[in-house]
């Protein structure tokens, strides 16, 4: 992507956190934005922070393939084209495998993994019609390492990484770039909004868990968005967001199994 000015970007999970920050930052660089979320009030709050470019609001549940396909069509109908899709929406469940319900596991996978698949496939035909295009899928450092009580989240983010890298290779000779975003600790509301179940692996309350996450999260959403967009301009395959993301990626490379012992104390 040579520049964001004059382009059109679609963003899921744009009602808060990194999605909101991406929408604001892109708009400040002259990029029209189509923002999507399941929360209409939060969408309105994001839209109110954007000026100087065209902005469209879309109420979308990314777990619903029909809604995502309609979202893609609506974006092009409104803006005339689309250059980027940021598949950013995500949720978390904190629970052990033995205790976790199938309902919670499926709820998370539908949003975190299938939402990315739906978004990528729905927008692909439209991205093929422009000279410069990019698919940006949000994974996580938890798509690089596995930690107790995060099996569902780990599974979804490992899956996003594999899906994204395979798609990048399939499209490497085309006009469409593909990037996998791997954020470390970013001060979003994902912990507060998570489905959290104390168990033998952690006796912390939901408030204590959220406070611990916020203490470990060093980057603001705006800082994360800046790093992500820098990577998009360079068409990076892997966009590591934050020093902790870089450290974790290095540890996993050097100690692909034994790193678990080092991390165990953090999640006890």
GROMACS .gro file of C-alpha atoms in nm:
model
  268
    1UNK     CA    1   0.000   0.000   0.000
    2UNK     CA    2   0.172   0.318  -0.118
    3UNK     CA    3  -0.052   0.558   0.074
    4UNK     CA    4  -0.378   0.562   0.269
    5UNK     CA    5  -0.493   0.892   0.121
    6UNK     CA    6  -0.784   0.844  -0.117
    7UNK     CA    7  -0.833   0.481  -0.019
    8UNK     CA    8  -1.132   0.308   0.144
    9UNK     CA    9  -1.088   0.083   0.448
   10UNK     CA   10  -1.343  -0.147   0.611
   11UNK     CA   11  -1.285  -0.225   0.979
   12UNK     CA   12  -1.462  -0.474   1.204
   13UNK     CA   13  -1.466  -0.432   1.580
   14UNK     CA   14  -1.447  -0.058   1.520
   15UNK     CA   15  -1.658   0.041   1.820
   16UNK     CA   16  -1.364   0.039   2.060
   17UNK     CA   17  -0.999  -0.049   2.111
   18UNK     CA   18  -0.772  -0.104   1.814
   19UNK     CA   19  -1.057  -0.097   1.564
   20UNK     CA   20  -1.164   0.246   1.681
   21UNK     CA   21  -0.804   0.370   1.679
   22UNK     CA   22  -0.744   0.232   1.329
   23UNK     CA   23  -1.053   0.410   1.197
   24UNK     CA   24  -0.949   0.741   1.349
   25UNK     CA   25  -0.587   0.716   1.234
   26UNK     CA   26  -0.681   0.615   0.881
   27UNK     CA   27  -0.930   0.900   0.854
   28UNK     CA   28  -0.663   1.145   0.965
   29UNK     CA   29  -0.451   1.022   0.675
   30UNK     CA   30  -0.724   1.086   0.419
   31UNK     CA   31  -0.872   0.737   0.405
   32UNK     CA   32  -1.250   0.689   0.393
   33UNK     CA   33  -1.367   0.432   0.646
   34UNK     CA   34  -1.650   0.182   0.673
   35UNK     CA   35  -1.676   0.094   1.041
   36UNK     CA   36  -1.852  -0.217   1.168
   37UNK     CA   37  -1.945  -0.342   1.514
   38UNK     CA   38  -2.226  -0.521   1.697
   39UNK     CA   39  -2.278  -0.220   1.926
   40UNK     CA   40  -2.459   0.069   1.756
   41UNK     CA   41  -2.383   0.317   2.034
   42UNK     CA   42  -2.010   0.248   2.019
   43UNK     CA   43  -2.016   0.277   1.640
   44UNK     CA   44  -2.171   0.620   1.676
   45UNK     CA   45  -1.903   0.722   1.924
   46UNK     CA   46  -1.630   0.619   1.681
   47UNK     CA   47  -1.800   0.795   1.390
   48UNK     CA   48  -1.826   1.115   1.593
   49UNK     CA   49  -1.447   1.125   1.620
   50UNK     CA   50  -1.399   1.116   1.243
   51UNK     CA   51  -1.414   1.418   1.014
   52UNK     CA   52  -1.285   1.524   0.676
   53UNK     CA   53  -1.349   1.190   0.503
   54UNK     CA   54  -1.650   0.977   0.415
   55UNK     CA   55  -1.752   0.741   0.695
   56UNK     CA   56  -2.021   0.475   0.684
   57UNK     CA   57  -2.153   0.279   0.984
   58UNK     CA   58  -2.251  -0.087   0.964
   59UNK     CA   59  -2.410  -0.298   1.235
   60UNK     CA   60  -2.249  -0.637   1.177
   61UNK     CA   61  -2.211  -0.962   1.369
   62UNK     CA   62  -1.897  -1.111   1.214
   63UNK     CA   63  -2.004  -1.459   1.326
   64UNK     CA   64  -2.290  -1.438   1.073
   65UNK     CA   65  -2.162  -1.507   0.722
   66UNK     CA   66  -2.466  -1.353   0.554
   67UNK     CA   67  -2.420  -1.030   0.750
   68UNK     CA   68  -2.050  -1.013   0.661
   69UNK     CA   69  -2.121  -1.070   0.292
   70UNK     CA   70  -2.385  -0.796   0.303
   71UNK     CA   71  -2.136  -0.569   0.483
   72UNK     CA   72  -1.888  -0.607   0.198
   73UNK     CA   73  -2.155  -0.533  -0.062
   74UNK     CA   74  -2.282  -0.233   0.135
   75UNK     CA   75  -1.932  -0.087   0.168
   76UNK     CA   76  -1.880  -0.095  -0.208
   77UNK     CA   77  -2.231   0.036  -0.273
   78UNK     CA   78  -2.168   0.331  -0.040
   79UNK     CA   79  -1.806   0.413  -0.121
   80UNK     CA   80  -1.778   0.283  -0.477
   81UNK     CA   81  -1.485   0.054  -0.395
   82UNK     CA   82  -1.281  -0.088  -0.108
   83UNK     CA   83  -0.904  -0.117  -0.072
   84UNK     CA   84  -0.859  -0.269   0.273
   85UNK     CA   85  -1.040  -0.497   0.513
   86UNK     CA   86  -0.924  -0.505   0.874
   87UNK     CA   87  -1.066  -0.823   1.026
   88UNK     CA   88  -1.018  -0.699   1.379
   89UNK     CA   89  -1.322  -0.802   1.586
   90UNK     CA   90  -1.243  -1.043   1.868
   91UNK     CA   91  -1.356  -1.184   2.203
   92UNK     CA   92  -1.204  -1.402   2.474
   93UNK     CA   93  -1.300  -1.683   2.708
   94UNK     CA   94  -1.091  -1.764   3.014
   95UNK     CA   95  -1.158  -2.118   3.129
   96UNK     CA   96  -1.000  -2.464   3.137
   97UNK     CA   97  -1.072  -2.713   2.861
   98UNK     CA   98  -1.234  -2.955   3.104
   99UNK     CA   99  -1.474  -2.693   3.236
  100UNK     CA  100  -1.538  -2.486   2.923
  101UNK     CA  101  -1.877  -2.531   2.760
  102UNK     CA  102  -1.906  -2.609   2.390
  103UNK     CA  103  -2.127  -2.301   2.364
  104UNK     CA  104  -1.847  -2.071   2.481
  105UNK     CA  105  -1.587  -2.242   2.263
  106UNK     CA  106  -1.808  -2.216   1.954
  107UNK     CA  107  -1.906  -1.855   2.033
  108UNK     CA  108  -1.540  -1.755   2.044
  109UNK     CA  109  -1.437  -1.950   1.734
  110UNK     CA  110  -1.731  -1.810   1.535
  111UNK     CA  111  -1.612  -1.455   1.602
  112UNK     CA  112  -1.234  -1.487   1.622
  113UNK     CA  113  -1.174  -1.739   1.344
  114UNK     CA  114  -1.481  -1.767   1.123
  115UNK     CA  115  -1.526  -1.390   1.138
  116UNK     CA  116  -1.181  -1.355   0.981
  117UNK     CA  117  -1.257  -1.619   0.719
  118UNK     CA  118  -1.592  -1.461   0.632
  119UNK     CA  119  -1.440  -1.114   0.612
  120UNK     CA  120  -1.150  -1.225   0.395
  121UNK     CA  121  -1.366  -1.420   0.150
  122UNK     CA  122  -1.648  -1.164   0.135
  123UNK     CA  123  -1.415  -0.878   0.046
  124UNK     CA  124  -1.180  -1.065  -0.188
  125UNK     CA  125  -1.387  -1.020  -0.507
  126UNK     CA  126  -1.406  -0.644  -0.447
  127UNK     CA  127  -1.037  -0.613  -0.359
  128UNK     CA  128  -0.949  -0.778  -0.689
  129UNK     CA  129  -1.110  -0.484  -0.870
  130UNK     CA  130  -0.873  -0.213  -0.739
  131UNK     CA  131  -0.506  -0.152  -0.812
  132UNK     CA  132  -0.392  -0.164  -0.448
  133UNK     CA  133  -0.555  -0.379  -0.184
  134UNK     CA  134  -0.475  -0.533   0.153
  135UNK     CA  135  -0.630  -0.788   0.390
  136UNK     CA  136  -0.524  -0.734   0.751
  137UNK     CA  137  -0.617  -1.006   0.998
  138UNK     CA  138  -0.573  -0.966   1.372
  139UNK     CA  139  -0.421  -1.265   1.550
  140UNK     CA  140  -0.233  -1.228   1.881
  141UNK     CA  141   0.082  -1.328   2.064
  142UNK     CA  142  -0.153  -1.595   2.199
  143UNK     CA  143  -0.148  -1.727   1.845
  144UNK     CA  144   0.225  -1.786   1.896
  145UNK     CA  145   0.233  -1.924   2.250
  146UNK     CA  146  -0.016  -2.131   2.448
  147UNK     CA  147  -0.113  -2.054   2.808
  148UNK     CA  148  -0.345  -2.228   3.055
  149UNK     CA  149  -0.711  -2.117   3.057
  150UNK     CA  150  -0.674  -1.968   2.707
  151UNK     CA  151  -0.718  -2.284   2.499
  152UNK     CA  152  -1.011  -2.148   2.297
  153UNK     CA  153  -0.845  -1.812   2.239
  154UNK     CA  154  -0.514  -1.982   2.155
  155UNK     CA  155  -0.688  -2.213   1.908
  156UNK     CA  156  -0.862  -1.926   1.731
  157UNK     CA  157  -0.550  -1.713   1.699
  158UNK     CA  158  -0.323  -2.000   1.592
  159UNK     CA  159  -0.587  -2.071   1.326
  160UNK     CA  160  -0.595  -1.708   1.212
  161UNK     CA  161  -0.216  -1.709   1.168
  162UNK     CA  162  -0.217  -2.025   0.960
  163UNK     CA  163  -0.510  -1.910   0.749
  164UNK     CA  164  -0.357  -1.568   0.690
  165UNK     CA  165  -0.009  -1.687   0.595
  166UNK     CA  166  -0.151  -1.947   0.355
  167UNK     CA  167  -0.374  -1.686   0.191
  168UNK     CA  168  -0.080  -1.446   0.159
  169UNK     CA  169   0.113  -1.707  -0.039
  170UNK     CA  170  -0.187  -1.774  -0.260
  171UNK     CA  171  -0.217  -1.403  -0.341
  172UNK     CA  172   0.154  -1.317  -0.350
  173UNK     CA  173   0.155  -1.248  -0.726
  174UNK     CA  174  -0.165  -1.041  -0.721
  175UNK     CA  175  -0.259  -0.685  -0.632
  176UNK     CA  176  -0.370  -0.796  -0.285
  177UNK     CA  177  -0.131  -0.788   0.008
  178UNK     CA  178  -0.204  -0.989   0.322
  179UNK     CA  179  -0.081  -0.913   0.674
  180UNK     CA  180  -0.116  -1.094   1.006
  181UNK     CA  181  -0.123  -0.863   1.308
  182UNK     CA  182   0.013  -1.009   1.631
  183UNK     CA  183  -0.048  -0.763   1.915
  184UNK     CA  184   0.100  -0.801   2.259
  185UNK     CA  185  -0.058  -0.621   2.550
  186UNK     CA  186  -0.282  -0.340   2.425
  187UNK     CA  187  -0.513  -0.147   2.656
  188UNK     CA  188  -0.845  -0.258   2.508
  189UNK     CA  189  -1.163  -0.379   2.677
  190UNK     CA  190  -1.121  -0.742   2.566
  191UNK     CA  191  -1.040  -0.862   2.919
  192UNK     CA  192  -1.330  -0.671   3.073
  193UNK     CA  193  -1.567  -0.806   2.808
  194UNK     CA  194  -1.437  -1.163   2.829
  195UNK     CA  195  -1.632  -1.462   2.954
  196UNK     CA  196  -1.428  -1.540   3.263
  197UNK     CA  197  -1.451  -1.846   3.487
  198UNK     CA  198  -1.223  -1.882   3.794
  199UNK     CA  199  -1.097  -2.237   3.841
  200UNK     CA  200  -0.810  -2.446   3.972
  201UNK     CA  201  -0.565  -2.267   3.741
  202UNK     CA  202  -0.658  -1.921   3.862
  203UNK     CA  203  -0.850  -1.809   4.168
  204UNK     CA  204  -0.846  -1.443   4.069
  205UNK     CA  205  -1.179  -1.264   4.039
  206UNK     CA  206  -1.291  -1.108   3.710
  207UNK     CA  207  -1.189  -0.764   3.840
  208UNK     CA  208  -0.848  -0.894   3.947
  209UNK     CA  209  -0.799  -1.064   3.611
  210UNK     CA  210  -0.891  -0.745   3.427
  211UNK     CA  211  -0.661  -0.537   3.647
  212UNK     CA  212  -0.372  -0.778   3.584
  213UNK     CA  213  -0.431  -0.759   3.208
  214UNK     CA  214  -0.443  -0.379   3.213
  215UNK     CA  215  -0.123  -0.368   3.417
  216UNK     CA  216   0.054  -0.590   3.163
  217UNK     CA  217  -0.088  -0.403   2.862
  218UNK     CA  218   0.166  -0.135   2.781
  219UNK     CA  219   0.041   0.007   2.452
  220UNK     CA  220  -0.257   0.232   2.395
  221UNK     CA  221  -0.486   0.148   2.102
  222UNK     CA  222  -0.357   0.458   1.921
  223UNK     CA  223   0.002   0.340   1.957
  224UNK     CA  224  -0.096  -0.006   1.835
  225UNK     CA  225  -0.279   0.141   1.535
  226UNK     CA  226   0.029   0.341   1.438
  227UNK     CA  227   0.244   0.027   1.437
  228UNK     CA  228  -0.017  -0.172   1.245
  229UNK     CA  229  -0.057   0.091   0.975
  230UNK     CA  230   0.318   0.123   0.939
  231UNK     CA  231   0.330  -0.250   0.872
  232UNK     CA  232   0.045  -0.230   0.622
  233UNK     CA  233   0.230   0.034   0.420
  234UNK     CA  234   0.525  -0.206   0.402
  235UNK     CA  235   0.300  -0.505   0.322
  236UNK     CA  236   0.457  -0.698   0.607
  237UNK     CA  237   0.351  -1.060   0.641
  238UNK     CA  238   0.381  -1.041   1.020
  239UNK     CA  239   0.313  -0.720   1.211
  240UNK     CA  240   0.435  -0.756   1.569
  241UNK     CA  241   0.272  -0.493   1.788
  242UNK     CA  242   0.469  -0.404   2.099
  243UNK     CA  243   0.797  -0.507   2.256
  244UNK     CA  244   0.628  -0.795   2.437
  245UNK     CA  245   0.507  -0.936   2.105
  246UNK     CA  246   0.863  -0.934   1.972
  247UNK     CA  247   0.998  -1.097   2.288
  248UNK     CA  248   0.733  -1.370   2.283
  249UNK     CA  249   0.796  -1.444   1.915
  250UNK     CA  250   1.168  -1.478   1.986
  251UNK     CA  251   1.115  -1.702   2.290
  252UNK     CA  252   0.883  -1.931   2.097
  253UNK     CA  253   1.139  -1.962   1.815
  254UNK     CA  254   1.426  -2.043   2.050
  255UNK     CA  255   1.230  -2.253   2.303
  256UNK     CA  256   0.929  -2.392   2.113
  257UNK     CA  257   0.817  -2.617   2.400
  258UNK     CA  258   1.013  -2.532   2.714
  259UNK     CA  259   0.893  -2.169   2.708
  260UNK     CA  260   0.578  -2.294   2.881
  261UNK     CA  261   0.774  -2.344   3.203
  262UNK     CA  262   0.887  -1.982   3.193
  263UNK     CA  263   0.534  -1.852   3.146
  264UNK     CA  264   0.359  -2.082   3.390
  265UNK     CA  265   0.421  -1.860   3.692
  266UNK     CA  266   0.256  -1.564   3.520
  267UNK     CA  267  -0.072  -1.751   3.486
  268UNK     CA  268  -0.084  -1.930   3.820
   0.00000   0.00000   0.00000
